[in-house]
Coordinates of C-alpha atoms in Angstrom, one line a residue:
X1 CA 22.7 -20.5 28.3
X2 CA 22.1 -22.2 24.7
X3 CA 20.6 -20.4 22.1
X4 CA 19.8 -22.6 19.1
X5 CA 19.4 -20.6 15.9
X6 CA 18.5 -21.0 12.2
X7 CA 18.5 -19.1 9.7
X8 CA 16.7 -19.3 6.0
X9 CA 17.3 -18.3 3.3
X10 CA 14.1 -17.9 2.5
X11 CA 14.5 -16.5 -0.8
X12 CA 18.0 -16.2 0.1
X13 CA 20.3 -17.5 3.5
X14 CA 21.2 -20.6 5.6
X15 CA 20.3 -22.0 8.6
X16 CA 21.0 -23.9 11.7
X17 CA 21.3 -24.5 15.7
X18 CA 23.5 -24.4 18.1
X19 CA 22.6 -26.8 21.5
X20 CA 21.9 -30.0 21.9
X21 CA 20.1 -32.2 19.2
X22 CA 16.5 -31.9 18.9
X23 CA 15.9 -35.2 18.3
X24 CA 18.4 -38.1 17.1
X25 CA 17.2 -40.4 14.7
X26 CA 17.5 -44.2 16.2
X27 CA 15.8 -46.3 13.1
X28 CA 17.3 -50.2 12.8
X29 CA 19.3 -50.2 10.2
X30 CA 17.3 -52.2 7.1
X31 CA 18.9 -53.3 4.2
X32 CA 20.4 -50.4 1.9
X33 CA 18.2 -49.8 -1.7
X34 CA 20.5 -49.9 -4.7
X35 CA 21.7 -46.0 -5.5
X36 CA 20.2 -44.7 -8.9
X37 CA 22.7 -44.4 -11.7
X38 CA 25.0 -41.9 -10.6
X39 CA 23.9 -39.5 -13.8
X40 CA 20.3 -39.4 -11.7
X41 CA 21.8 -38.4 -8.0
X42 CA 22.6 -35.5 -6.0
X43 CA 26.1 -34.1 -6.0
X44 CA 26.4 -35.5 -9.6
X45 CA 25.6 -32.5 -12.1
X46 CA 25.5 -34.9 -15.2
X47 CA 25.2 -32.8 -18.8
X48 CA 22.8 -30.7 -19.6
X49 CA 23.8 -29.0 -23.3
X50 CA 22.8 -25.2 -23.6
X51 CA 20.4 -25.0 -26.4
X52 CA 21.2 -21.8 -28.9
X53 CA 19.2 -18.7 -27.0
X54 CA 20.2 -20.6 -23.6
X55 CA 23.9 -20.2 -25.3
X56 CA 23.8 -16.4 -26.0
X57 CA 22.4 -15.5 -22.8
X58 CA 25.6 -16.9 -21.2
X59 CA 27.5 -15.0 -23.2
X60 CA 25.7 -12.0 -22.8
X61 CA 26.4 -12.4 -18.6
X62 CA 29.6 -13.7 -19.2
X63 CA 30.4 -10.3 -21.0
X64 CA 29.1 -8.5 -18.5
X65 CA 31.1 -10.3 -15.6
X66 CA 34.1 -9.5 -18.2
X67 CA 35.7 -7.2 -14.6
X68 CA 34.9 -10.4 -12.5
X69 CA 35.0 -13.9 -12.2
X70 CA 32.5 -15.8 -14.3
X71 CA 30.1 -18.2 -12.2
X72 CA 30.7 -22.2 -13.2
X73 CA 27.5 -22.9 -15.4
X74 CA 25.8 -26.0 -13.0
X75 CA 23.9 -28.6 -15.4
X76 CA 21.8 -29.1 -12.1
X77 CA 20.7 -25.4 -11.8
X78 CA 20.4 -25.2 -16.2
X79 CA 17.4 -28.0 -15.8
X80 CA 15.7 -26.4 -13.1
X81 CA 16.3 -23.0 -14.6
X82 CA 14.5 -24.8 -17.6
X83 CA 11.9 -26.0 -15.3
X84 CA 10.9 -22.7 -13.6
X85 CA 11.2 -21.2 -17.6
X86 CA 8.6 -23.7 -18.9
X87 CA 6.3 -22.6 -16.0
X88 CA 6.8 -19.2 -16.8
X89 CA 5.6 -19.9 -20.1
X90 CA 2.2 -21.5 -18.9
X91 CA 1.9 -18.2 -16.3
X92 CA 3.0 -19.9 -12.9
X93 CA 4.5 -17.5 -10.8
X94 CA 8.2 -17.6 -9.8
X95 CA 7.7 -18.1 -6.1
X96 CA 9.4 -19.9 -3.4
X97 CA 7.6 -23.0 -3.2
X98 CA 8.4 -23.3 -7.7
X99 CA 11.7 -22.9 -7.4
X100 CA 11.8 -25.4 -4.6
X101 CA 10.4 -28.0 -6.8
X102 CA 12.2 -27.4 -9.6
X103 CA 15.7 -27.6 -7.6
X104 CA 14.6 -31.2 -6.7
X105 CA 13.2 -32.1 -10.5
X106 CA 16.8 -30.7 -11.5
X107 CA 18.7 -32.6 -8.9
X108 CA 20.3 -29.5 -7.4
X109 CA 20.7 -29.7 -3.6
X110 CA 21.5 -25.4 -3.9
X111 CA 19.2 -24.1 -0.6
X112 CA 18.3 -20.7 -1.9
X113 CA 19.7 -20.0 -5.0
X114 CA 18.6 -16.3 -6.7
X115 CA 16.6 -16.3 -9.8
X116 CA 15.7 -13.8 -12.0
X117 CA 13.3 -14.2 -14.8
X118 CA 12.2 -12.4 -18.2
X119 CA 9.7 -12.8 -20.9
X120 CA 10.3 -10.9 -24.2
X121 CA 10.3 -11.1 -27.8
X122 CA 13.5 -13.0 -29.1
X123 CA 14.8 -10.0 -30.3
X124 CA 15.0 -8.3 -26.7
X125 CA 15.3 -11.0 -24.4
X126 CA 19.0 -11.2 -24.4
X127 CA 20.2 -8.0 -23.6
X128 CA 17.1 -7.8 -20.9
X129 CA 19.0 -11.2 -19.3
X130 CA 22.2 -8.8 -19.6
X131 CA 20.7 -6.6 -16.9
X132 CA 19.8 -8.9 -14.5
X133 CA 23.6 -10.5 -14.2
X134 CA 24.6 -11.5 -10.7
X135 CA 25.4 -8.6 -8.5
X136 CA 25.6 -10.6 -5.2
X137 CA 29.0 -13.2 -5.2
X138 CA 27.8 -16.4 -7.2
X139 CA 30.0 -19.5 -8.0
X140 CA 27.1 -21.1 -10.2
X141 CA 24.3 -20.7 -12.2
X142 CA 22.3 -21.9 -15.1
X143 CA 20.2 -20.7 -17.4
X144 CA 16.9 -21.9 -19.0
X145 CA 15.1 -20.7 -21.9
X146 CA 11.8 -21.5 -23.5
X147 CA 10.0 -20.0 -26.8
X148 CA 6.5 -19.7 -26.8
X149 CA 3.8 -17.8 -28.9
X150 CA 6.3 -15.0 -30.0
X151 CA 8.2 -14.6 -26.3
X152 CA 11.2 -15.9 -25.0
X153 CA 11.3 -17.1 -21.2
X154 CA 14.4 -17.2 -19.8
X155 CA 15.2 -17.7 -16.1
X156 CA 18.4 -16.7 -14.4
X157 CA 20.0 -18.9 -11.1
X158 CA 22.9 -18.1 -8.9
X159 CA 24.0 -19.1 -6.0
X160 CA 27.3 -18.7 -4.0
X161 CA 27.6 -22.6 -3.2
X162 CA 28.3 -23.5 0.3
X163 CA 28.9 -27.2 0.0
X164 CA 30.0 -30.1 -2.0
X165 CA 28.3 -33.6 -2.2
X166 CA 29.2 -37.3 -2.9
X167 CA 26.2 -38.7 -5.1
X168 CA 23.1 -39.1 -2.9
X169 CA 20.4 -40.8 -4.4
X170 CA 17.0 -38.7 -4.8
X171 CA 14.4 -41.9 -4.7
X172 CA 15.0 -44.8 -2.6
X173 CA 13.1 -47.9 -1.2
X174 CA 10.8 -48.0 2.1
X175 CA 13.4 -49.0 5.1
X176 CA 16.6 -47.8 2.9
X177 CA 19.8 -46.1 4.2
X178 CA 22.0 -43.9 1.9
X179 CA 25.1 -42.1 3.3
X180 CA 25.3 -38.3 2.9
X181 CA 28.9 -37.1 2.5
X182 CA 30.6 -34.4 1.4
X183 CA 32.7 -31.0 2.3
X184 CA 31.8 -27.7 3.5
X185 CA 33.1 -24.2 2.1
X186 CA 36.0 -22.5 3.7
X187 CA 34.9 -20.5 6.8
X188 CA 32.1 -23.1 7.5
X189 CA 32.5 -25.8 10.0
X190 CA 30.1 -28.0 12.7
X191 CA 28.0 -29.9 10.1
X192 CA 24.2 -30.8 11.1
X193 CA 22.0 -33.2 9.7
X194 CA 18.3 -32.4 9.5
X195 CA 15.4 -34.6 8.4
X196 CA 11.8 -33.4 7.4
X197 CA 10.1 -36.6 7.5
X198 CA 6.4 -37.2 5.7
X199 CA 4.5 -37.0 8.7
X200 CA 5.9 -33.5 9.7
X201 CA 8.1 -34.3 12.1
X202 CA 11.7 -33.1 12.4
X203 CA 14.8 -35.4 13.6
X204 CA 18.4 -34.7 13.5
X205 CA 21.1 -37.7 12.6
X206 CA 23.7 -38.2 13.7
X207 CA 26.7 -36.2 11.9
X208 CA 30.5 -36.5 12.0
X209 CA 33.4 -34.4 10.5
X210 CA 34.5 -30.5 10.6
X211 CA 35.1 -29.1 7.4
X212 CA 33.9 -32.6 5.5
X213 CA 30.6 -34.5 7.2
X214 CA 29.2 -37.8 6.9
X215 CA 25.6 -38.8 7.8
X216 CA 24.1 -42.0 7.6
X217 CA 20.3 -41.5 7.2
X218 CA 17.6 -43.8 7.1
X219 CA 14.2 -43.9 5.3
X220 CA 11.9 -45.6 7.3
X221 CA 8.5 -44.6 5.7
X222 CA 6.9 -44.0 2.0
X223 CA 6.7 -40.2 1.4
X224 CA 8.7 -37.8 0.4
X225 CA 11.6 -36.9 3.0
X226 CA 13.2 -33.0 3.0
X227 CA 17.2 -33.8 4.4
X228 CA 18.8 -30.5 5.7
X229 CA 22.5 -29.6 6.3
X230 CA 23.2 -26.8 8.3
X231 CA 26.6 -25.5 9.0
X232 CA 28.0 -22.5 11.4
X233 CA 30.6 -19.7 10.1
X234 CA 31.1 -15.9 10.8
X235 CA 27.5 -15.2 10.1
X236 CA 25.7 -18.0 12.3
X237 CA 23.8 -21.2 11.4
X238 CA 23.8 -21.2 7.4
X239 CA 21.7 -24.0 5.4
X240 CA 24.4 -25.2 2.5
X241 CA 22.2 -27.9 1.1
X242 CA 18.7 -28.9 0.9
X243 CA 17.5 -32.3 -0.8
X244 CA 13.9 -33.4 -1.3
X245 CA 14.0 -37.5 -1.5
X246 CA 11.3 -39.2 -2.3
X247 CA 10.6 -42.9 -0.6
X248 CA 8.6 -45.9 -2.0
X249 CA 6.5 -46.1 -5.2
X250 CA 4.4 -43.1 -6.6
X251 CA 6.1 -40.5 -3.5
X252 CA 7.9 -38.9 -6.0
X253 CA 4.7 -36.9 -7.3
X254 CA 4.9 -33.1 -7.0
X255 CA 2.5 -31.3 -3.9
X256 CA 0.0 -29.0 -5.0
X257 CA 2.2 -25.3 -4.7
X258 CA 0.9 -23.6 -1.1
X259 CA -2.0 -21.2 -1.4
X260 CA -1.3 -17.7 -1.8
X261 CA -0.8 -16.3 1.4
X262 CA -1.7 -13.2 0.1
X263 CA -0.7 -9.2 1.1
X264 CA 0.4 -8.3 4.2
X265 CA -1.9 -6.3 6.4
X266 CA -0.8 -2.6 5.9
X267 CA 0.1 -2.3 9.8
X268 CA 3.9 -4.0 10.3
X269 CA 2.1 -4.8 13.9
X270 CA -0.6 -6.5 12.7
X271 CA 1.5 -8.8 10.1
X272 CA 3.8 -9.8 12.8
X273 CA 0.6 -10.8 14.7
X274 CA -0.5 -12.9 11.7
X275 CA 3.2 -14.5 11.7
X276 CA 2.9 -15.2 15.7
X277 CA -0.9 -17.0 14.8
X278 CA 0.7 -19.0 11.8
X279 CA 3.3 -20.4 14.4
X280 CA 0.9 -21.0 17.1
X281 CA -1.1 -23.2 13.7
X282 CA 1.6 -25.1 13.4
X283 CA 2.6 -26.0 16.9
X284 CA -1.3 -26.9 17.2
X285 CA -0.8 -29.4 14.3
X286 CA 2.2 -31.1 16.1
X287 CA 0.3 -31.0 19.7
X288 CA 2.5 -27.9 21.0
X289 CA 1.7 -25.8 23.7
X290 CA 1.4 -21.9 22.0
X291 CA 3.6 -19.4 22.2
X292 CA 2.2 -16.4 24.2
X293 CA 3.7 -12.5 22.4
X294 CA 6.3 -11.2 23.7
X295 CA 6.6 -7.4 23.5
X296 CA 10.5 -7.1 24.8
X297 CA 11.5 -10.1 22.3
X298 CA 9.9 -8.9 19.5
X299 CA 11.7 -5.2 19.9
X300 CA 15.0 -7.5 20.2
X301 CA 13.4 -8.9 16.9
X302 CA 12.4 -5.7 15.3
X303 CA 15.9 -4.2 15.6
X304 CA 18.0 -7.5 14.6
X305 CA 15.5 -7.0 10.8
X306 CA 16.1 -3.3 10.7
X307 CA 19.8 -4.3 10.6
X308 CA 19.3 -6.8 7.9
X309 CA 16.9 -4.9 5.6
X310 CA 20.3 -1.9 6.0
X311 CA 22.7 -4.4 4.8
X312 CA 20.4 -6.5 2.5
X313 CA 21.7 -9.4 4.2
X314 CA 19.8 -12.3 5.9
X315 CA 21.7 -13.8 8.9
X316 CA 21.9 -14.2 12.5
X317 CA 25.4 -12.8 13.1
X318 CA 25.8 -8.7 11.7
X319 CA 28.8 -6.8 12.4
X320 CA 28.3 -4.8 15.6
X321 CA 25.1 -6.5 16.9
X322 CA 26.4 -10.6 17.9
X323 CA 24.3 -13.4 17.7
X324 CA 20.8 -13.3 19.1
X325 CA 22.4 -14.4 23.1
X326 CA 24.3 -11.2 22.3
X327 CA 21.6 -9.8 21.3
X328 CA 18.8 -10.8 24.2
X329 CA 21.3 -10.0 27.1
X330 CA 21.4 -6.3 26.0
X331 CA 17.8 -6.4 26.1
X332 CA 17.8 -7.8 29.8
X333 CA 15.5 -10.8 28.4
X334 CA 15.5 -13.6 30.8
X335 CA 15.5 -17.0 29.2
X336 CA 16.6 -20.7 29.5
X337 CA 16.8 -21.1 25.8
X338 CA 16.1 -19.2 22.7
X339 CA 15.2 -20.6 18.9
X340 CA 16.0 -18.0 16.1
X341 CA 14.7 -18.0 13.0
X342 CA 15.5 -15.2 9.7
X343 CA 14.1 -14.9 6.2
X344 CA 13.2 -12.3 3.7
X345 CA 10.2 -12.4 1.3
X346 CA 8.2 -10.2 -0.3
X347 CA 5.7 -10.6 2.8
X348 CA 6.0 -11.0 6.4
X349 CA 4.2 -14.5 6.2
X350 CA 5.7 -15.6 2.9
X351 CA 9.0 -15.4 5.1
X352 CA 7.6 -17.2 7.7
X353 CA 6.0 -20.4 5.5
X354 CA 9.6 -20.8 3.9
X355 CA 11.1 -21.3 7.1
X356 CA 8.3 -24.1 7.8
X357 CA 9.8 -25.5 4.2
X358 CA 12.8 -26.3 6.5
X359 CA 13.3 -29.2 8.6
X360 CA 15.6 -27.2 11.1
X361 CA 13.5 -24.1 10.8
X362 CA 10.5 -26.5 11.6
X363 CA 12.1 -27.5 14.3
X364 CA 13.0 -24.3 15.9
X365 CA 9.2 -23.2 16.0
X366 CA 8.5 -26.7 17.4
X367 CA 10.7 -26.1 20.2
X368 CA 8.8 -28.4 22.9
X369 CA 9.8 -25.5 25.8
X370 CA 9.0 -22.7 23.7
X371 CA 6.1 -20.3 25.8
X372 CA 7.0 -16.9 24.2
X373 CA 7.9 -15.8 21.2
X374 CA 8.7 -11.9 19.4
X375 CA 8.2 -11.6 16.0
X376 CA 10.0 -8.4 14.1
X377 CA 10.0 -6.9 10.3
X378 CA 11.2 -4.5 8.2
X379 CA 10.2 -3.2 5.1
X380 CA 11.9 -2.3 2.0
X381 CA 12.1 -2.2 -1.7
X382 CA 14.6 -4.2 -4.2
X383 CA 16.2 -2.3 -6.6
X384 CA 14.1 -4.0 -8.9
X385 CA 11.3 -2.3 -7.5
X386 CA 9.8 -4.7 -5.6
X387 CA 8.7 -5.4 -2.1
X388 CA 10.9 -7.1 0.5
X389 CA 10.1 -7.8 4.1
X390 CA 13.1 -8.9 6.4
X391 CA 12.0 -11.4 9.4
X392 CA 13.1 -12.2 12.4
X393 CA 11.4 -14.7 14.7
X394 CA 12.6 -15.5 18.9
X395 CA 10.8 -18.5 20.4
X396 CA 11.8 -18.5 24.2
X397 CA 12.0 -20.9 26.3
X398 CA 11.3 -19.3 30.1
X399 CA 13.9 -19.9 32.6
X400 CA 13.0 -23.0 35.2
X401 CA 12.5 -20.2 38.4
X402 CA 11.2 -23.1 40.5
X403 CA 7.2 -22.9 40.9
X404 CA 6.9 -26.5 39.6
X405 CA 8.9 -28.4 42.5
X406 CA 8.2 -28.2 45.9
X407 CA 12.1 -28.3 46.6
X408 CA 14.3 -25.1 47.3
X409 CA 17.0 -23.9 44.5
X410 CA 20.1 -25.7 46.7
X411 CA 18.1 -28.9 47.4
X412 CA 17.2 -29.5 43.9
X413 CA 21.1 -28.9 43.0
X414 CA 22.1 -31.4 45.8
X415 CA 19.0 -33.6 44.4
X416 CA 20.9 -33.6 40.4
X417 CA 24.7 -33.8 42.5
X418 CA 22.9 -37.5 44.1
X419 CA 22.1 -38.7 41.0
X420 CA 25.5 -38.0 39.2
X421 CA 27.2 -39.2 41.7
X422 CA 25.4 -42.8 41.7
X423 CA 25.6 -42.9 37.7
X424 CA 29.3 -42.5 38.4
X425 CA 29.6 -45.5 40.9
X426 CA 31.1 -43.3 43.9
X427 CA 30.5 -43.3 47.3
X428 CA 27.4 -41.1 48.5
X429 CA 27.8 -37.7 49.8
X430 CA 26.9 -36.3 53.0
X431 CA 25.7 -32.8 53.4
X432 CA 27.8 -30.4 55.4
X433 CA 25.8 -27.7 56.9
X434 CA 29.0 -25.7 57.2
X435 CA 30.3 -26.2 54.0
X436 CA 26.6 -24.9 53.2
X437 CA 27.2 -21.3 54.5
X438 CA 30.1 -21.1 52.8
X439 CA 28.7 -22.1 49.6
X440 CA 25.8 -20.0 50.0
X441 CA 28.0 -17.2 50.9
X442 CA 30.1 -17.7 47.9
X443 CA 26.7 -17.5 45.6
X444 CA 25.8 -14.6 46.9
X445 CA 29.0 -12.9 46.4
X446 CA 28.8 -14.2 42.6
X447 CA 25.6 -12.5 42.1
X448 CA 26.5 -9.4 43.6
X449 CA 30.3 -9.5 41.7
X450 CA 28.2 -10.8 38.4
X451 CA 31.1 -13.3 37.6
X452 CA 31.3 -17.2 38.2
X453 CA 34.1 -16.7 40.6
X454 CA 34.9 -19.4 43.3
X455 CA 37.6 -17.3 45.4
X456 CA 39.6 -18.9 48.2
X457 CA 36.4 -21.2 48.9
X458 CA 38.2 -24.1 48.7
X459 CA 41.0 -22.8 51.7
X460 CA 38.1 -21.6 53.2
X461 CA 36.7 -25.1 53.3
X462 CA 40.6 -26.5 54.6
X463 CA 40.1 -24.2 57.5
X464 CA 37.8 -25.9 58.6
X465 CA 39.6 -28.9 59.3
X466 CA 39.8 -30.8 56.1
X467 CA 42.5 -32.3 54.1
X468 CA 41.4 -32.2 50.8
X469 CA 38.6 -29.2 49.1
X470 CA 37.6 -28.5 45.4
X471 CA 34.9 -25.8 44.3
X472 CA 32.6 -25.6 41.4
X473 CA 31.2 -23.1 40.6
X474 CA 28.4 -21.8 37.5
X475 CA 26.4 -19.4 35.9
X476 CA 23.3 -21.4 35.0
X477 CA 19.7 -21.2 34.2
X478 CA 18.4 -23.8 35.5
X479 CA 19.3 -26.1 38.6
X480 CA 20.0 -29.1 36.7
X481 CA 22.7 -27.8 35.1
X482 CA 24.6 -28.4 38.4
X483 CA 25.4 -32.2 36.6
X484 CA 28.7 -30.1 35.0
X485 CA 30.2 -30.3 38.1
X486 CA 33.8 -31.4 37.4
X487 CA 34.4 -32.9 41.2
X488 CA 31.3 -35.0 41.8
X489 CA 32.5 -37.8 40.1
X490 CA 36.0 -38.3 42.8
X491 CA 35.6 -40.4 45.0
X492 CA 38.0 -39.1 47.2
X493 CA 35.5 -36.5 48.4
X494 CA 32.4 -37.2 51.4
X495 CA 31.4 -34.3 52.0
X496 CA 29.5 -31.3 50.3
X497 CA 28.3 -27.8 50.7
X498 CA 25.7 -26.0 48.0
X499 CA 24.7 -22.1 47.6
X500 CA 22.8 -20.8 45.3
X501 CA 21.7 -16.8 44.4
X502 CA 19.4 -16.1 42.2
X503 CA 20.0 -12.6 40.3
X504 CA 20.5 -10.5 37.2
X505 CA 23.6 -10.2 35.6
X506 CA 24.8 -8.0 33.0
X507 CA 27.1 -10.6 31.6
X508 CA 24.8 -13.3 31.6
X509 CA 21.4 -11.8 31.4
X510 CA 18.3 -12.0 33.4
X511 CA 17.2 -13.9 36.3
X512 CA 20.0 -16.0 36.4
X513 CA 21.4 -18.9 38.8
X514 CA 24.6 -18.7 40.6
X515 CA 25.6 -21.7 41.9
X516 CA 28.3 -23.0 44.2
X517 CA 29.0 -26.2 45.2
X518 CA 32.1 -27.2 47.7
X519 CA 33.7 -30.6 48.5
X520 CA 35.6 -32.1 51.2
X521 CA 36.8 -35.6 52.3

């Protein structure tokens, strides 16, 4: 059973996945672009002097973390704090997509860093910065200010930092490779390595290292390239650092900022419709199937937002609830495997186009198996009065129940057993029809006990004139993953029996394969 989540931060958590890659990047290696001067790279915060209001609105938050720890002020957040202040001058608004773009410009790699903004005379526009001090834990921020035509702008980042980076170069050459190092936060571990390329598509590298990573990634077109890292803790897949690099001459100009998606439609039902027809868009732009609504996934969905908008938290792991296999077992939803995806905005789909933003986000909706998927919000209101809607979206990918081969259950496991047997260069196996029965009778009493159990099978097997018996037994989804099977790689054995039970378990969830396999010399 593999789930593979992510989560975003949409305005505000992490992300990532836990199975097998999605897809590994294989590019020849070309030869490597000289790295910007380090002043100009990622993981390199360089100076960025506070200017005199930008200078008393520190001290203003500084004196009101006085009973707590004062966040590091991050040259890399101050200029695009700066950035998203300027824009706020010419009347942009101070959406996702903004502060995305001004992260890059100020070379802070940050995912989903909180920001706060205020526009007021000179005279009023410190002690209104005052108020909006970071109440959630923060170990940076920066502050930018502009004057314009009698107001101050000033806009507030924070963010609890999740990661640190060795320099990583934001503009490189066609065909270049850059390494991506670094270390992970305390409580984090299992580093991932996402890559949103310029034609859409989504590939994971190759990563190495626990609580420090190393990537070696490779830029094999002009565009601009989005490169994800995604680590796991106590709350699930969290995104800890998110870098836009731009690849060959003239990619580094800015998109035009996504239209408005607009309001929500007043019905919670009918907004997570829209949300399942924008996913259904974007699989049709990357030839994928759609995913048909699921009404049972979307109350797992539902109920998994409800419990975020209660703790004002966005992630895939709550106290009390478990991760979403946790999570879709309880609900008796069968599946082979599942794609998670959380975010908050203040809409439904404004959730779900930030996730698109991300290359493992992406990638969960463009889950190649995906048939089904439940889609779930909740509503609430910040305490600064405005709007927030809590997401959840399950992709499911159905469990393989057989209507596609003409082969039974136990000859499609013997059929996977044959091939891993030859890849290991060992003698081929002859089928034992009494071994059979009692492999079939050990699958069924595995389905009815609900546990992976093999019993005496093996002495079973030695009773029946043997020298030599193992047993493997598994709780699977599908019959191919009989190629675990510890004991069809020895050589020493000839002779095999297979039993298989399909059933429900309320361990292991629904419509479930129990599978026992038996070997003898």
């Amino acid at each position: 059973m593999t789930v593979r989540a992510a989560a975003l931060a949409a305005a505000l958590c992490g992300c990532a996945a836990t199975a097998p890659p999605l897809v590994t990047a294989r590019v020849a290696p070309e030869p490597v672009a000289p790295l910007p001067d380090p002043a100009g790279a990622y993981g390199v915060e360089g100076e960025a002097q506070p200017t005199a209001l930008e200078a008393r609105a520190l001290d203003a938050v500084r004196a009101r973390a006085a009973g707590g720890a004062m966040p590091r002020v991050s040259p890399a957040l101050t200029r695009a704090a700066r950035a998203l202040a300027l824009g706020q001058s010419e009347g942009e608004p101070l959406d996702h997509a903004r502060i995305r773009e001004a992260l890059a410009r100020g070379l802070s790699y940050d995912p989903a860093p909180a920001a706060r903004a205020v526009a007021r005379p000179p005279g009023e526009v410190i002690e209104a910065i005052a108020a909006l001090a970071p109440r959630e834990p923060a170990t940076h921020l920066g502050v930018g200010a502009i004057e314009r035509d009698g107001l101050a702008y000033l806009v507030l980042l924070s963010v609890e930092r999740r990661a640190t980076l060795s320099p990583f170069p934001p503009a490189v050459a066609a065909g270049a490779q850059a390494t991506l190092s670094g270390r992970l936060a305390p409580g984090l571990l299992q580093p991932r390595v996402f890559v949103g390329r310029p034609s859409g598509d989504v590939e994971e590298v190759d990563a190495t290292g626990g609580s420090g990573f190393r990537a070696r990634v490779t830029f094999p077109s002009a565009g601009r390239h989005v490169v994800e890292v995604v680590a796991s803790g106590a709350a699930g897949p969290t995104v800890v650092a998110i870098l836009t690099v731009t690849c060959g001459s003239g990619a580094g100009a800015s998109p035009p900022p996504p239209a408005d998606p607009g309001a929500d439609p007043a019905d919670a039902a009918a907004a997570e419709v829209r949300v399942i027809d924008a996913i259904n868009a974007t699989r049709r732009r990357h030839g994928r199937p759609p995913v048909a609504p699921a009404p049972e996934v979307a109350e797992v969905a539902r109920r998994h937002s409800a419990e975020m908008l209660a703790r004002g938290t966005v992630a895939h792991v709550l106290p009390g609830t478990g991760d979403a296999a946790g999570r879709l077992l309880r609900a008796h939803v069968a599946y082979r495997r599942a794609f998670e995806n959380v975010a908050r905005a203040q809409t439904a789909l404004a959730a779900h186009l930030t996730a698109e933003e991300s290359p493992a986000h992406l990638a969960n909706l463009l889950a190649p198996g995906a048939r089904s998927a439940g889609v779930g919000i909740a509503r609430g209101v910040l305490s600064t009065g405005a709007p927030v809607v809590y997401l959840t979206e399950i992709l499911i990918e159905p469990p393989d129940d057989g209507r596609d081969s003409p082969l039974t259950p136990d000859a499609r496991v013997k059929e996977i057993l044959w091939r891993e047997r030859e890849r290991a260069g060992a003698p081929p196996l002859t089928v034992d029809p009494r071994l059979d029965g009692l492999a079939r009778d050990a699958a069924l009493a595995m389905r009815d006990r609900g546990e992976p159990d093999a019993g005496d099978l093996p002495a079973r097997a030695l009773r029946l004139g043997r020298g030599l018996a193992a047993a493997d037994v598994f709780v699977a989804s599908a019959p191919a993953e009989a190629e675990r099977s510890a004991n069809v790689r020895d050589a020493r054995f000839r002779r095999v029996g297979v039993g298989v039970a399909a059933g429900d378990s309320a361990r292991f969830g629904a419509q479930r394969l129990f599978i026992a396999v038996v070997y003898t010399d």
